[in-house]
N, CA, C and O atoms as a CHARMM CRD file, in Angstrom:
* protein
*
  360
    1    1 UNK  N     59.31700-169.83300  43.75900 PROA 1      0.00000
    2    1 UNK  CA    60.58000-169.85600  44.46900 PROA 1      0.00000
    3    1 UNK  C     60.74400-168.70300  45.43200 PROA 1      0.00000
    4    1 UNK  O     61.74300-168.65000  46.15000 PROA 1      0.00000
    5    2 UNK  N     59.80200-167.77800  45.47400 PROA 2      0.00000
    6    2 UNK  CA    59.92500-166.65500  46.40100 PROA 2      0.00000
    7    2 UNK  C     60.54500-165.42600  45.78100 PROA 2      0.00000
    8    2 UNK  O     60.83200-164.45700  46.48400 PROA 2      0.00000
    9    3 UNK  N     60.76000-165.44400  44.47300 PROA 3      0.00000
   10    3 UNK  CA    61.37000-164.29800  43.80800 PROA 3      0.00000
   11    3 UNK  C     60.58800-163.01100  43.96700 PROA 3      0.00000
   12    3 UNK  O     61.15700-161.92600  43.84800 PROA 3      0.00000
   13    4 UNK  N     59.29300-163.11000  44.23500 PROA 4      0.00000
   14    4 UNK  CA    58.46700-161.92400  44.42600 PROA 4      0.00000
   15    4 UNK  C     59.00000-161.05900  45.56500 PROA 4      0.00000
   16    4 UNK  O     58.78600-159.84700  45.57700 PROA 4      0.00000
   17    5 UNK  N     59.69300-161.67600  46.51900 PROA 5      0.00000
   18    5 UNK  CA    60.22100-160.91900  47.65000 PROA 5      0.00000
   19    5 UNK  C     61.35900-159.98700  47.23800 PROA 5      0.00000
   20    5 UNK  O     61.72200-159.08500  47.99300 PROA 5      0.00000
   21    6 UNK  N     61.92000-160.19400  46.06000 PROA 6      0.00000
   22    6 UNK  CA    62.93000-159.25900  45.54900 PROA 6      0.00000
   23    6 UNK  C     62.26500-157.98300  45.04100 PROA 6      0.00000
   24    6 UNK  O     62.93400-156.97300  44.82400 PROA 6      0.00000
   25    7 UNK  N     60.96400-158.03100  44.85500 PROA 7      0.00000
   26    7 UNK  CA    60.19900-156.88700  44.37400 PROA 7      0.00000
   27    7 UNK  C     59.63600-156.06200  45.53400 PROA 7      0.00000
   28    7 UNK  O     59.40800-154.86100  45.38800 PROA 7      0.00000
   29    8 UNK  N     59.41900-156.68400  46.65100 PROA 8      0.00000
   30    8 UNK  CA    58.83900-156.02000  47.81900 PROA 8      0.00000
   31    8 UNK  C     59.94500-155.32200  48.60500 PROA 8      0.00000
   32    8 UNK  O     60.96400-155.93300  48.92800 PROA 8      0.00000
   33    9 UNK  N     59.74500-154.05900  48.90700 PROA 9      0.00000
   34    9 UNK  CA    60.78300-153.22900  49.52000 PROA 9      0.00000
   35    9 UNK  C     61.44300-153.83000  50.76200 PROA 9      0.00000
   36    9 UNK  O     62.67000-153.91100  50.81100 PROA 9      0.00000
   37   10 UNK  N     60.68200-154.24700  51.75300 PROA 10     0.00000
   38   10 UNK  CA    61.26900-154.75200  53.00100 PROA 10     0.00000
   39   10 UNK  C     62.18100-155.94900  52.80400 PROA 10     0.00000
   40   10 UNK  O     63.37800-155.85700  53.07600 PROA 10     0.00000
   41   11 UNK  N     61.64400-157.07700  52.33700 PROA 11     0.00000
   42   11 UNK  CA    62.46800-158.26700  52.15400 PROA 11     0.00000
   43   11 UNK  C     63.60600-158.07300  51.14300 PROA 11     0.00000
   44   11 UNK  O     64.67500-158.66500  51.29500 PROA 11     0.00000
   45   12 UNK  N     63.38200-157.25200  50.12000 PROA 12     0.00000
   46   12 UNK  CA    64.40000-157.05800  49.08100 PROA 12     0.00000
   47   12 UNK  C     65.68200-156.44800  49.63500 PROA 12     0.00000
   48   12 UNK  O     66.76300-156.65000  49.08200 PROA 12     0.00000
   49   13 UNK  N     65.55800-155.70600  50.71900 PROA 13     0.00000
   50   13 UNK  CA    66.73800-155.02500  51.25500 PROA 13     0.00000
   51   13 UNK  C     67.38100-155.74900  52.44000 PROA 13     0.00000
   52   13 UNK  O     68.31700-155.22500  53.04400 PROA 13     0.00000
   53   14 UNK  N     66.90100-156.92300  52.77300 PROA 14     0.00000
   54   14 UNK  CA    67.45600-157.63800  53.91500 PROA 14     0.00000
   55   14 UNK  C     68.56000-158.59900  53.47500 PROA 14     0.00000
   56   14 UNK  O     68.54000-159.11500  52.35800 PROA 14     0.00000
   57   15 UNK  N     69.49400-158.82500  54.34000 PROA 15     0.00000
   58   15 UNK  CA    70.61100-159.73200  54.02400 PROA 15     0.00000
   59   15 UNK  C     70.20600-161.20500  54.14600 PROA 15     0.00000
   60   15 UNK  O     70.97400-162.08700  53.76200 PROA 15     0.00000
   61   16 UNK  N     69.02100-161.47800  54.67000 PROA 16     0.00000
   62   16 UNK  CA    68.57000-162.86500  54.85500 PROA 16     0.00000
   63   16 UNK  C     67.55000-163.29800  53.80000 PROA 16     0.00000
   64   16 UNK  O     66.88800-164.32500  53.95100 PROA 16     0.00000
   65   17 UNK  N     67.43000-162.51100  52.73700 PROA 17     0.00000
   66   17 UNK  CA    66.44900-162.79800  51.69300 PROA 17     0.00000
   67   17 UNK  C     66.57900-164.21800  51.15000 PROA 17     0.00000
   68   17 UNK  O     65.60600-164.97200  51.15200 PROA 17     0.00000
   69   18 UNK  N     67.75500-164.58200  50.69100 PROA 18     0.00000
   70   18 UNK  CA    67.94600-165.90000  50.08700 PROA 18     0.00000
   71   18 UNK  C     67.77400-167.03600  51.09500 PROA 18     0.00000
   72   18 UNK  O     67.29200-168.11100  50.73800 PROA 18     0.00000
   73   19 UNK  N     68.15700-166.81000  52.32800 PROA 19     0.00000
   74   19 UNK  CA    68.07900-167.86700  53.33300 PROA 19     0.00000
   75   19 UNK  C     66.65700-168.13300  53.81500 PROA 19     0.00000
   76   19 UNK  O     66.29100-169.28600  54.04200 PROA 19     0.00000
   77   20 UNK  N     65.84300-167.07700  53.97600 PROA 20     0.00000
   78   20 UNK  CA    64.53300-167.25600  54.59200 PROA 20     0.00000
   79   20 UNK  C     63.32300-166.97900  53.68200 PROA 20     0.00000
   80   20 UNK  O     62.20800-167.38400  54.01100 PROA 20     0.00000
   81   21 UNK  N     63.52200-166.31300  52.57300 PROA 21     0.00000
   82   21 UNK  CA    62.38100-165.94900  51.73100 PROA 21     0.00000
   83   21 UNK  C     62.32100-166.71500  50.41400 PROA 21     0.00000
   84   21 UNK  O     61.23700-166.88400  49.85600 PROA 21     0.00000
   85   22 UNK  N     63.43700-167.17200  49.91600 PROA 22     0.00000
   86   22 UNK  CA    63.45600-167.86000  48.62300 PROA 22     0.00000
   87   22 UNK  C     63.67400-169.35600  48.79500 PROA 22     0.00000
   88   22 UNK  O     64.33900-169.80900  49.72600 PROA 22     0.00000
   89   23 UNK  N     63.09600-170.09900  47.87600 PROA 23     0.00000
   90   23 UNK  CA    63.27000-171.55000  47.87000 PROA 23     0.00000
   91   23 UNK  C     63.73900-171.94100  46.47400 PROA 23     0.00000
   92   23 UNK  O     63.00500-171.76700  45.50100 PROA 23     0.00000
   93   24 UNK  N     64.93700-172.45800  46.37100 PROA 24     0.00000
   94   24 UNK  CA    65.46100-172.89900  45.07700 PROA 24     0.00000
   95   24 UNK  C     64.89700-174.28200  44.76900 PROA 24     0.00000
   96   24 UNK  O     64.79600-175.13100  45.65400 PROA 24     0.00000
   97   25 UNK  N     64.53500-174.49900  43.52300 PROA 25     0.00000
   98   25 UNK  CA    64.03200-175.80700  43.11400 PROA 25     0.00000
   99   25 UNK  C     64.42300-176.06900  41.66400 PROA 25     0.00000
  100   25 UNK  O     64.90500-175.17000  40.97500 PROA 25     0.00000
  101   26 UNK  N     64.21900-177.27400  41.21300 PROA 26     0.00000
  102   26 UNK  CA    64.57500-177.65900  39.84900 PROA 26     0.00000
  103   26 UNK  C     63.35100-178.07400  39.03200 PROA 26     0.00000
  104   26 UNK  O     63.49000-178.74600  38.01000 PROA 26     0.00000
  105   27 UNK  N     62.18200-177.68900  39.46400 PROA 27     0.00000
  106   27 UNK  CA    60.96200-178.07700  38.77600 PROA 27     0.00000
  107   27 UNK  C     60.68700-177.15900  37.58500 PROA 27     0.00000
  108   27 UNK  O     61.15000-176.02000  37.53100 PROA 27     0.00000
  109   28 UNK  N     59.92600-177.68700  36.64200 PROA 28     0.00000
  110   28 UNK  CA    59.43400-176.86300  35.54500 PROA 28     0.00000
  111   28 UNK  C     57.99700-177.28000  35.25100 PROA 28     0.00000
  112   28 UNK  O     57.46300-178.18800  35.88900 PROA 28     0.00000
  113   29 UNK  N     57.38800-176.62300  34.29900 PROA 29     0.00000
  114   29 UNK  CA    55.96600-176.85000  33.99800 PROA 29     0.00000
  115   29 UNK  C     55.73300-177.83500  32.86200 PROA 29     0.00000
  116   29 UNK  O     54.59800-177.99300  32.41400 PROA 29     0.00000
  117   30 UNK  N     56.77000-178.49400  32.39200 PROA 30     0.00000
  118   30 UNK  CA    56.61700-179.40100  31.25800 PROA 30     0.00000
  119   30 UNK  C     55.62400-180.52600  31.54900 PROA 30     0.00000
  120   30 UNK  O     54.79800-180.85400  30.69800 PROA 30     0.00000
  121   31 UNK  N     55.69500-181.11000  32.72600 PROA 31     0.00000
  122   31 UNK  CA    54.78100-182.18800  33.09700 PROA 31     0.00000
  123   31 UNK  C     53.33900-181.73000  33.17000 PROA 31     0.00000
  124   31 UNK  O     52.43100-182.45700  32.76800 PROA 31     0.00000
  125   32 UNK  N     53.12300-180.52500  33.68200 PROA 32     0.00000
  126   32 UNK  CA    51.77000-179.97200  33.75400 PROA 32     0.00000
  127   32 UNK  C     51.22200-179.77700  32.34600 PROA 32     0.00000
  128   32 UNK  O     50.07000-180.10800  32.06900 PROA 32     0.00000
  129   33 UNK  N     52.05400-179.24000  31.46000 PROA 33     0.00000
  130   33 UNK  CA    51.62000-179.03800  30.07400 PROA 33     0.00000
  131   33 UNK  C     51.24100-180.36800  29.44000 PROA 33     0.00000
  132   33 UNK  O     50.20600-180.46900  28.78300 PROA 33     0.00000
  133   34 UNK  N     52.05700-181.37300  29.62900 PROA 34     0.00000
  134   34 UNK  CA    51.79400-182.69300  29.05400 PROA 34     0.00000
  135   34 UNK  C     50.49900-183.27500  29.61600 PROA 34     0.00000
  136   34 UNK  O     49.69000-183.83100  28.87400 PROA 34     0.00000
  137   35 UNK  N     50.30800-183.14500  30.91800 PROA 35     0.00000
  138   35 UNK  CA    49.10900-183.67300  31.57000 PROA 35     0.00000
  139   35 UNK  C     47.83100-183.09500  30.96000 PROA 35     0.00000
  140   35 UNK  O     46.83500-183.80000  30.79600 PROA 35     0.00000
  141   36 UNK  N     47.87200-181.82300  30.63200 PROA 36     0.00000
  142   36 UNK  CA    46.67600-181.15900  30.11800 PROA 36     0.00000
  143   36 UNK  C     46.66400-181.02500  28.59400 PROA 36     0.00000
  144   36 UNK  O     45.83100-180.30700  28.04000 PROA 36     0.00000
  145   37 UNK  N     47.58700-181.71300  27.91600 PROA 37     0.00000
  146   37 UNK  CA    47.59400-181.72500  26.46000 PROA 37     0.00000
  147   37 UNK  C     48.03200-180.41600  25.82500 PROA 37     0.00000
  148   37 UNK  O     47.61800-180.09200  24.71200 PROA 37     0.00000
  149   38 UNK  N     48.86100-179.66900  26.52200 PROA 38     0.00000
  150   38 UNK  CA    49.35500-178.39400  26.00900 PROA 38     0.00000
  151   38 UNK  C     50.72700-178.57600  25.37800 PROA 38     0.00000
  152   38 UNK  O     51.49700-179.45200  25.77300 PROA 38     0.00000
  153   39 UNK  N     51.01400-177.75000  24.40800 PROA 39     0.00000
  154   39 UNK  CA    52.38900-177.69800  23.91100 PROA 39     0.00000
  155   39 UNK  C     53.20200-176.93000  24.94700 PROA 39     0.00000
  156   39 UNK  O     52.69300-175.98800  25.55500 PROA 39     0.00000
  157   40 UNK  N     54.44200-177.31500  25.15100 PROA 40     0.00000
  158   40 UNK  CA    55.28800-176.68200  26.16200 PROA 40     0.00000
  159   40 UNK  C     56.47600-176.01200  25.50000 PROA 40     0.00000
  160   40 UNK  O     57.20400-176.63900  24.73000 PROA 40     0.00000
  161   41 UNK  N     56.66800-174.74900  25.79800 PROA 41     0.00000
  162   41 UNK  CA    57.83400-174.01400  25.32900 PROA 41     0.00000
  163   41 UNK  C     58.53800-173.41900  26.53400 PROA 41     0.00000
  164   41 UNK  O     57.90300-173.06400  27.52600 PROA 41     0.00000
  165   42 UNK  N     59.83700-173.31500  26.44100 PROA 42     0.00000
  166   42 UNK  CA    60.59700-172.68800  27.52700 PROA 42     0.00000
  167   42 UNK  C     61.73900-171.88100  26.93500 PROA 42     0.00000
  168   42 UNK  O     62.18400-172.13900  25.81600 PROA 42     0.00000
  169   43 UNK  N     62.20600-170.90700  27.69100 PROA 43     0.00000
  170   43 UNK  CA    63.39200-170.16000  27.29000 PROA 43     0.00000
  171   43 UNK  C     64.04200-169.57100  28.53800 PROA 43     0.00000
  172   43 UNK  O     63.39400-169.34900  29.56100 PROA 43     0.00000
  173   44 UNK  N     65.33500-169.32800  28.41800 PROA 44     0.00000
  174   44 UNK  CA    66.06800-168.80400  29.56800 PROA 44     0.00000
  175   44 UNK  C     67.06200-167.71500  29.19300 PROA 44     0.00000
  176   44 UNK  O     67.86000-167.28500  30.02600 PROA 44     0.00000
  177   45 UNK  N     67.01500-167.26500  27.93300 PROA 45     0.00000
  178   45 UNK  CA    67.87800-166.15000  27.54600 PROA 45     0.00000
  179   45 UNK  C     67.16600-165.29500  26.50000 PROA 45     0.00000
  180   45 UNK  O     66.15900-165.71500  25.93100 PROA 45     0.00000
  181   46 UNK  N     67.68100-164.11900  26.25300 PROA 46     0.00000
  182   46 UNK  CA    66.98600-163.18200  25.37100 PROA 46     0.00000
  183   46 UNK  C     66.89500-163.70300  23.93700 PROA 46     0.00000
  184   46 UNK  O     65.85800-163.55200  23.29000 PROA 46     0.00000
  185   47 UNK  N     67.94300-164.30100  23.44900 PROA 47     0.00000
  186   47 UNK  CA    67.92600-164.83000  22.08500 PROA 47     0.00000
  187   47 UNK  C     66.85000-165.91500  21.93600 PROA 47     0.00000
  188   47 UNK  O     66.06700-165.90600  20.98500 PROA 47     0.00000
  189   48 UNK  N     66.83100-166.83500  22.88400 PROA 48     0.00000
  190   48 UNK  CA    65.82400-167.88600  22.87800 PROA 48     0.00000
  191   48 UNK  C     64.42500-167.33700  23.06100 PROA 48     0.00000
  192   48 UNK  O     63.46600-167.86300  22.49600 PROA 48     0.00000
  193   49 UNK  N     64.30300-166.28100  23.84900 PROA 49     0.00000
  194   49 UNK  CA    63.00000-165.67400  24.09700 PROA 49     0.00000
  195   49 UNK  C     62.39100-165.13900  22.81100 PROA 49     0.00000
  196   49 UNK  O     61.20900-165.35500  22.54200 PROA 49     0.00000
  197   50 UNK  N     63.19000-164.44300  22.01900 PROA 50     0.00000
  198   50 UNK  CA    62.66500-163.84400  20.79100 PROA 50     0.00000
  199   50 UNK  C     62.15300-164.91300  19.82100 PROA 50     0.00000
  200   50 UNK  O     61.07000-164.76700  19.25500 PROA 50     0.00000
  201   51 UNK  N     62.91300-165.96900  19.63100 PROA 51     0.00000
  202   51 UNK  CA    62.46700-167.00800  18.70000 PROA 51     0.00000
  203   51 UNK  C     61.30400-167.81600  19.28200 PROA 51     0.00000
  204   51 UNK  O     60.39300-168.19800  18.54700 PROA 51     0.00000
  205   52 UNK  N     61.32400-168.07500  20.56300 PROA 52     0.00000
  206   52 UNK  CA    60.24700-168.82200  21.20700 PROA 52     0.00000
  207   52 UNK  C     58.94700-168.01800  21.18800 PROA 52     0.00000
  208   52 UNK  O     57.87000-168.57500  20.98100 PROA 52     0.00000
  209   53 UNK  N     59.05400-166.71800  21.40400 PROA 53     0.00000
  210   53 UNK  CA    57.87200-165.87100  21.40200 PROA 53     0.00000
  211   53 UNK  C     57.20800-165.85100  20.02300 PROA 53     0.00000
  212   53 UNK  O     55.98200-165.81100  19.92100 PROA 53     0.00000
  213   54 UNK  N     58.01500-165.87800  18.97200 PROA 54     0.00000
  214   54 UNK  CA    57.46900-165.94900  17.61200 PROA 54     0.00000
  215   54 UNK  C     56.63100-167.21600  17.45700 PROA 54     0.00000
  216   54 UNK  O     55.52500-167.17400  16.91800 PROA 54     0.00000
  217   55 UNK  N     57.15900-168.33100  17.92700 PROA 55     0.00000
  218   55 UNK  CA    56.42300-169.60100  17.87000 PROA 55     0.00000
  219   55 UNK  C     55.17400-169.55100  18.75300 PROA 55     0.00000
  220   55 UNK  O     54.12000-170.06000  18.37300 PROA 55     0.00000
  221   56 UNK  N     55.29500-168.94700  19.91100 PROA 56     0.00000
  222   56 UNK  CA    54.18700-168.85800  20.86400 PROA 56     0.00000
  223   56 UNK  C     52.98800-168.12400  20.26400 PROA 56     0.00000
  224   56 UNK  O     51.84500-168.53100  20.47500 PROA 56     0.00000
  225   57 UNK  N     53.23900-167.05600  19.52400 PROA 57     0.00000
  226   57 UNK  CA    52.15600-166.25800  18.95900 PROA 57     0.00000
  227   57 UNK  C     51.69000-166.72800  17.58200 PROA 57     0.00000
  228   57 UNK  O     50.72600-166.18700  17.04200 PROA 57     0.00000
  229   58 UNK  N     52.34900-167.70900  17.01700 PROA 58     0.00000
  230   58 UNK  CA    51.93300-168.24300  15.72200 PROA 58     0.00000
  231   58 UNK  C     50.66700-169.08700  15.89100 PROA 58     0.00000
  232   58 UNK  O     50.42700-169.63700  16.96600 PROA 58     0.00000
  233   59 UNK  N     49.86300-169.19000  14.83600 PROA 59     0.00000
  234   59 UNK  CA    48.67300-170.05200  14.92100 PROA 59     0.00000
  235   59 UNK  C     49.07700-171.47700  15.31900 PROA 59     0.00000
  236   59 UNK  O     50.08100-172.00400  14.84000 PROA 59     0.00000
  237   60 UNK  N     48.29100-172.08300  16.18900 PROA 60     0.00000
  238   60 UNK  CA    48.61100-173.42400  16.68900 PROA 60     0.00000
  239   60 UNK  C     47.33700-174.25300  16.80100 PROA 60     0.00000
  240   60 UNK  O     46.23100-173.72200  16.89700 PROA 60     0.00000
  241   61 UNK  N     47.52500-175.56300  16.78400 PROA 61     0.00000
  242   61 UNK  CA    46.37700-176.46200  16.86100 PROA 61     0.00000
  243   61 UNK  C     45.92600-176.72300  18.30000 PROA 61     0.00000
  244   61 UNK  O     44.84000-177.25700  18.52300 PROA 61     0.00000
  245   62 UNK  N     46.74900-176.35000  19.26600 PROA 62     0.00000
  246   62 UNK  CA    46.38200-176.51300  20.67400 PROA 62     0.00000
  247   62 UNK  C     47.02600-175.40600  21.49700 PROA 62     0.00000
  248   62 UNK  O     47.96000-174.75600  21.02800 PROA 62     0.00000
  249   63 UNK  N     46.54700-175.18300  22.70700 PROA 63     0.00000
  250   63 UNK  CA    47.12100-174.13500  23.56700 PROA 63     0.00000
  251   63 UNK  C     48.59400-174.41000  23.87100 PROA 63     0.00000
  252   63 UNK  O     49.05000-175.55400  23.86600 PROA 63     0.00000
  253   64 UNK  N     49.31000-173.33800  24.13100 PROA 64     0.00000
  254   64 UNK  CA    50.74200-173.43300  24.41600 PROA 64     0.00000
  255   64 UNK  C     51.02200-172.81400  25.77700 PROA 64     0.00000
  256   64 UNK  O     50.53200-171.72700  26.08600 PROA 64     0.00000
  257   65 UNK  N     51.80500-173.50400  26.58100 PROA 65     0.00000
  258   65 UNK  CA    52.27500-172.97100  27.85200 PROA 65     0.00000
  259   65 UNK  C     53.72600-172.53600  27.63500 PROA 65     0.00000
  260   65 UNK  O     54.57000-173.34200  27.24700 PROA 65     0.00000
  261   66 UNK  N     54.00500-171.26700  27.88700 PROA 66     0.00000
  262   66 UNK  CA    55.36200-170.73100  27.74400 PROA 66     0.00000
  263   66 UNK  C     55.93100-170.45600  29.12400 PROA 66     0.00000
  264   66 UNK  O     55.37700-169.66300  29.88500 PROA 66     0.00000
  265   67 UNK  N     57.02700-171.10500  29.44100 PROA 67     0.00000
  266   67 UNK  CA    57.70200-170.90400  30.72700 PROA 67     0.00000
  267   67 UNK  C     59.00000-170.15900  30.46700 PROA 67     0.00000
  268   67 UNK  O     59.81100-170.56200  29.63400 PROA 67     0.00000
  269   68 UNK  N     59.17900-169.06700  31.19500 PROA 68     0.00000
  270   68 UNK  CA    60.36700-168.23000  31.02500 PROA 68     0.00000
  271   68 UNK  C     61.18100-168.27400  32.31000 PROA 68     0.00000
  272   68 UNK  O     60.68700-167.93300  33.38500 PROA 68     0.00000
  273   69 UNK  N     62.41600-168.69200  32.18800 PROA 69     0.00000
  274   69 UNK  CA    63.32300-168.75800  33.33400 PROA 69     0.00000
  275   69 UNK  C     64.16600-167.48600  33.36300 PROA 69     0.00000
  276   69 UNK  O     64.83500-167.14300  32.38900 PROA 69     0.00000
  277   70 UNK  N     64.11900-166.80500  34.48900 PROA 70     0.00000
  278   70 UNK  CA    64.89700-165.58000  34.65000 PROA 70     0.00000
  279   70 UNK  C     65.85200-165.74500  35.82500 PROA 70     0.00000
  280   70 UNK  O     65.57900-166.52300  36.73800 PROA 70     0.00000
  281   71 UNK  N     66.96400-165.02400  35.81200 PROA 71     0.00000
  282   71 UNK  CA    67.91000-165.11000  36.93400 PROA 71     0.00000
  283   71 UNK  C     67.27300-164.58700  38.21800 PROA 71     0.00000
  284   71 UNK  O     66.76600-163.46600  38.24800 PROA 71     0.00000
  285   72 UNK  N     67.29700-165.38300  39.26000 PROA 72     0.00000
  286   72 UNK  CA    66.65900-165.01800  40.52100 PROA 72     0.00000
  287   72 UNK  C     67.09800-163.67800  41.05700 PROA 72     0.00000
  288   72 UNK  O     66.28800-162.93100  41.60500 PROA 72     0.00000
  289   73 UNK  N     68.36600-163.36500  40.90600 PROA 73     0.00000
  290   73 UNK  CA    68.89800-162.11400  41.44100 PROA 73     0.00000
  291   73 UNK  C     68.33600-160.89900  40.70500 PROA 73     0.00000
  292   73 UNK  O     68.33900-159.79200  41.24400 PROA 73     0.00000
  293   74 UNK  N     67.85600-161.09700  39.48200 PROA 74     0.00000
  294   74 UNK  CA    67.36100-159.98400  38.67100 PROA 74     0.00000
  295   74 UNK  C     65.83900-159.93100  38.59100 PROA 74     0.00000
  296   74 UNK  O     65.29800-158.99500  38.00200 PROA 74     0.00000
  297   75 UNK  N     65.14400-160.88700  39.15400 PROA 75     0.00000
  298   75 UNK  CA    63.69000-160.96800  39.00800 PROA 75     0.00000
  299   75 UNK  C     62.96100-159.70800  39.45300 PROA 75     0.00000
  300   75 UNK  O     62.04900-159.24900  38.76500 PROA 75     0.00000
  301   76 UNK  N     63.34200-159.15500  40.57000 PROA 76     0.00000
  302   76 UNK  CA    62.68200-157.94500  41.06100 PROA 76     0.00000
  303   76 UNK  C     62.82000-156.79500  40.09000 PROA 76     0.00000
  304   76 UNK  O     61.85400-156.07700  39.82900 PROA 76     0.00000
  305   77 UNK  N     64.01100-156.61300  39.55400 PROA 77     0.00000
  306   77 UNK  CA    64.26200-155.54500  38.58800 PROA 77     0.00000
  307   77 UNK  C     63.47100-155.79900  37.30900 PROA 77     0.00000
  308   77 UNK  O     62.85000-154.88700  36.76400 PROA 77     0.00000
  309   78 UNK  N     63.49600-157.04300  36.83500 PROA 78     0.00000
  310   78 UNK  CA    62.76000-157.39000  35.61800 PROA 78     0.00000
  311   78 UNK  C     61.26200-157.15000  35.78600 PROA 78     0.00000
  312   78 UNK  O     60.61100-156.63200  34.87800 PROA 78     0.00000
  313   79 UNK  N     60.71900-157.52100  36.92800 PROA 79     0.00000
  314   79 UNK  CA    59.28900-157.33800  37.17900 PROA 79     0.00000
  315   79 UNK  C     58.93200-155.85400  37.23300 PROA 79     0.00000
  316   79 UNK  O     57.92100-155.44300  36.66400 PROA 79     0.00000
  317   80 UNK  N     59.73900-155.05600  37.89900 PROA 80     0.00000
  318   80 UNK  CA    59.48800-153.60900  37.96000 PROA 80     0.00000
  319   80 UNK  C     59.52400-153.00600  36.56300 PROA 80     0.00000
  320   80 UNK  O     58.67500-152.18500  36.21500 PROA 80     0.00000
  321   81 UNK  N     60.50700-153.41200  35.76100 PROA 81     0.00000
  322   81 UNK  CA    60.60200-152.89300  34.39600 PROA 81     0.00000
  323   81 UNK  C     59.40800-153.33100  33.55000 PROA 81     0.00000
  324   81 UNK  O     58.92600-152.56600  32.71500 PROA 81     0.00000
  325   82 UNK  N     58.93300-154.54800  33.76000 PROA 82     0.00000
  326   82 UNK  CA    57.76700-155.03900  33.03800 PROA 82     0.00000
  327   82 UNK  C     56.53000-154.21100  33.37700 PROA 82     0.00000
  328   82 UNK  O     55.77100-153.83400  32.48400 PROA 82     0.00000
  329   83 UNK  N     56.32700-153.93200  34.64300 PROA 83     0.00000
  330   83 UNK  CA    55.18000-153.12200  35.04500 PROA 83     0.00000
  331   83 UNK  C     55.27800-151.70300  34.45700 PROA 83     0.00000
  332   83 UNK  O     54.26800-151.13400  34.04400 PROA 83     0.00000
  333   84 UNK  N     56.48100-151.13900  34.42100 PROA 84     0.00000
  334   84 UNK  CA    56.66600-149.81700  33.80300 PROA 84     0.00000
  335   84 UNK  C     56.30800-149.88400  32.31900 PROA 84     0.00000
  336   84 UNK  O     55.64800-148.98800  31.79200 PROA 84     0.00000
  337   85 UNK  N     56.74700-150.95000  31.65200 PROA 85     0.00000
  338   85 UNK  CA    56.44100-151.12700  30.23500 PROA 85     0.00000
  339   85 UNK  C     54.93800-151.20500  30.00500 PROA 85     0.00000
  340   85 UNK  O     54.42000-150.57800  29.08100 PROA 85     0.00000
  341   86 UNK  N     54.22900-151.97200  30.83800 PROA 86     0.00000
  342   86 UNK  CA    52.78300-152.11600  30.68100 PROA 86     0.00000
  343   86 UNK  C     52.07300-150.77300  30.76900 PROA 86     0.00000
  344   86 UNK  O     51.06400-150.56100  30.09600 PROA 86     0.00000
  345   87 UNK  N     52.58700-149.87000  31.58600 PROA 87     0.00000
  346   87 UNK  CA    51.96700-148.55300  31.73200 PROA 87     0.00000
  347   87 UNK  C     52.12300-147.69400  30.47600 PROA 87     0.00000
  348   87 UNK  O     51.39000-146.72100  30.29700 PROA 87     0.00000
  349   88 UNK  N     53.07100-148.04800  29.60800 PROA 88     0.00000
  350   88 UNK  CA    53.28500-147.26600  28.38700 PROA 88     0.00000
  351   88 UNK  C     52.38900-147.71700  27.23400 PROA 88     0.00000
  352   88 UNK  O     52.32000-147.04500  26.20500 PROA 88     0.00000
  353   89 UNK  N     51.71000-148.84000  27.40000 PROA 89     0.00000
  354   89 UNK  CA    50.86200-149.35900  26.33900 PROA 89     0.00000
  355   89 UNK  C     49.52300-148.62100  26.35800 PROA 89     0.00000
  356   89 UNK  O     48.82900-148.59800  27.37500 PROA 89     0.00000
  357   90 UNK  N     49.17100-148.01600  25.21800 PROA 90     0.00000
  358   90 UNK  CA    47.89800-147.25400  25.18500 PROA 90     0.00000
  359   90 UNK  C     46.68000-148.14900  25.31400 PROA 90     0.00000
  360   90 UNK  O     45.55100-147.66000  25.30400 PROA 90     0.00000
């Protein structure tokens, strides 16, 4: 959807970000998972994320695709925080 542009300094600070850099859509990866015989999990809030992640990491009979929906306006901040977190892992 173009959310990566919220992470890049130039586009993130422009008033035309949503109009020219992002594309809103209603698609998800459920069909792709089904096509390739994967289990499909999704979550869109922190509470759902914690329980879904437990299922995601549990032993399974087939691969699992986990799709996480985040608020577009916060994606840049979330991505920056994620990268900071990764740097703390020994």
